Amino acid sequence: MGTERKKLVAGNWKMYKTPGEAVSLVTQILAAPPPRSDREVVVCPPFVALSRVAHLLKGSPVKLGAQNVYWEKEGAFTGEVSASMLREVGCEYVIVGHSERRQYFADDNPAVARKLRAVVEEGMSPILCIGEKLEEREAGRTQDVIRSHIEGALGEFDARYLRGLVVAYEPVWAIGTGKTATPEMAVEAHRFARKLLGEMFGVAFGVETRILYGGSVKPENAAELLKEPEIDGALVGGASLKVDSFLRIAAA
Ligand code: 13P
């Protein structure tokens, strides 16, 4: 067992791209040379575009992810989307606990844990987002926040349910701000998160779990982040909305 974690570059499109625009972007992505074989590439369009994008991705190496999920299997939950629905349209990944969900939609740790359970029960891989706000970093609380996000989301799981887990360290102050964490800051946070995963689920689990960095990743800074063995990929927001910048990051 080595640290052979395949680097993963995922585009979180957030609330951008109509289904028609999504088709156009994915068509352009697929027209480019396929991702390098040592990379996994995932796109996470809005719910309403998933089905059309899934259709285009069939037979391609690019994978599909969703940005959110509701934890109940089905029921009278107006406006929500279940994990089995996402599974059926072809999602392999689901982002849970994104800071925008935590901030605007009250997704707290218990909610994130329930969503994560729903995702793994459907055999998909959760991309669990963690990360501190600026004031938390300045108060020296970065590690406390990482611990709270990881323990809060994963504390009640048994390791065997979490085999596909991906963690995304996204310092909130770096999201959409143009401020990227330095590779040193990211590596320090990733090491801490990995150590914690190791303590919770065994060293092998920590070593095998991919930890992505997210927050103002661009073609200009992707290479210096991705060259760190501790950084297993990127969760890209703004720069994933244009074919050129996304592909340059995926190839960095
Ligand atoms: P930006 O790349 O736009 O900073 O967004 C990062 C992010 O939130 C990805 O989930």
mmCIF file of C-alpha atoms and ligand atoms in Angstrom, residues 12 14 98 100 170 174-176 215-217 235-238, ligand 1:
data_model
loop_
_atom_site.group_PDB
_atom_site.id
_atom_site.type_symbol
_atom_site.label_atom_id
_atom_site.label_comp_id
_atom_site.label_asym_id
_atom_site.label_seq_id
_atom_site.Cartn_x
_atom_site.Cartn_y
_atom_site.Cartn_z
ATOM 1 C CA ASN A 12 -18.491 22.599 -8.852
ATOM 2 C CA LYS A 14 -22.732 26.066 -8.292
ATOM 3 C CA HIS A 98 -20.173 22.895 1.048
ATOM 4 C CA GLU A 100 -22.267 27.879 0.903
ATOM 5 C CA GLU A 170 -11.972 24.611 1.232
ATOM 6 C CA ALA A 174 -10.411 31.479 -0.305
ATOM 7 C CA ILE A 175 -13.707 30.683 -2.028
ATOM 8 C CA GLY A 176 -14.552 33.037 -4.846
ATOM 9 C CA GLY A 215 -10.724 27.935 -3.085
ATOM 10 C CA SER A 216 -9.762 30.135 -6.033
ATOM 11 C CA VAL A 217 -7.985 27.344 -7.908
ATOM 12 C CA LEU A 235 -12.535 21.264 -6.203
ATOM 13 C CA VAL A 236 -12.888 24.129 -8.635
ATOM 14 C CA GLY A 237 -15.666 26.713 -8.671
ATOM 15 C CA GLY A 238 -15.415 29.734 -10.961
HETATM 16 P P1 13P B 1 -13.905 29.101 -6.417
HETATM 17 O O1 13P B 1 -13.001 28.182 -7.196
HETATM 18 O O2 13P B 1 -14.800 29.923 -7.296
HETATM 19 O O3 13P B 1 -13.164 29.900 -5.397
HETATM 20 O O4 13P B 1 -14.914 28.160 -5.596
HETATM 21 C C1 13P B 1 -14.395 27.112 -4.853
HETATM 22 C C2 13P B 1 -15.509 26.257 -4.415
HETATM 23 O O5 13P B 1 -16.326 26.641 -3.609
HETATM 24 C C3 13P B 1 -15.620 24.908 -4.999
HETATM 25 O O6 13P B 1 -16.552 24.137 -4.328
#
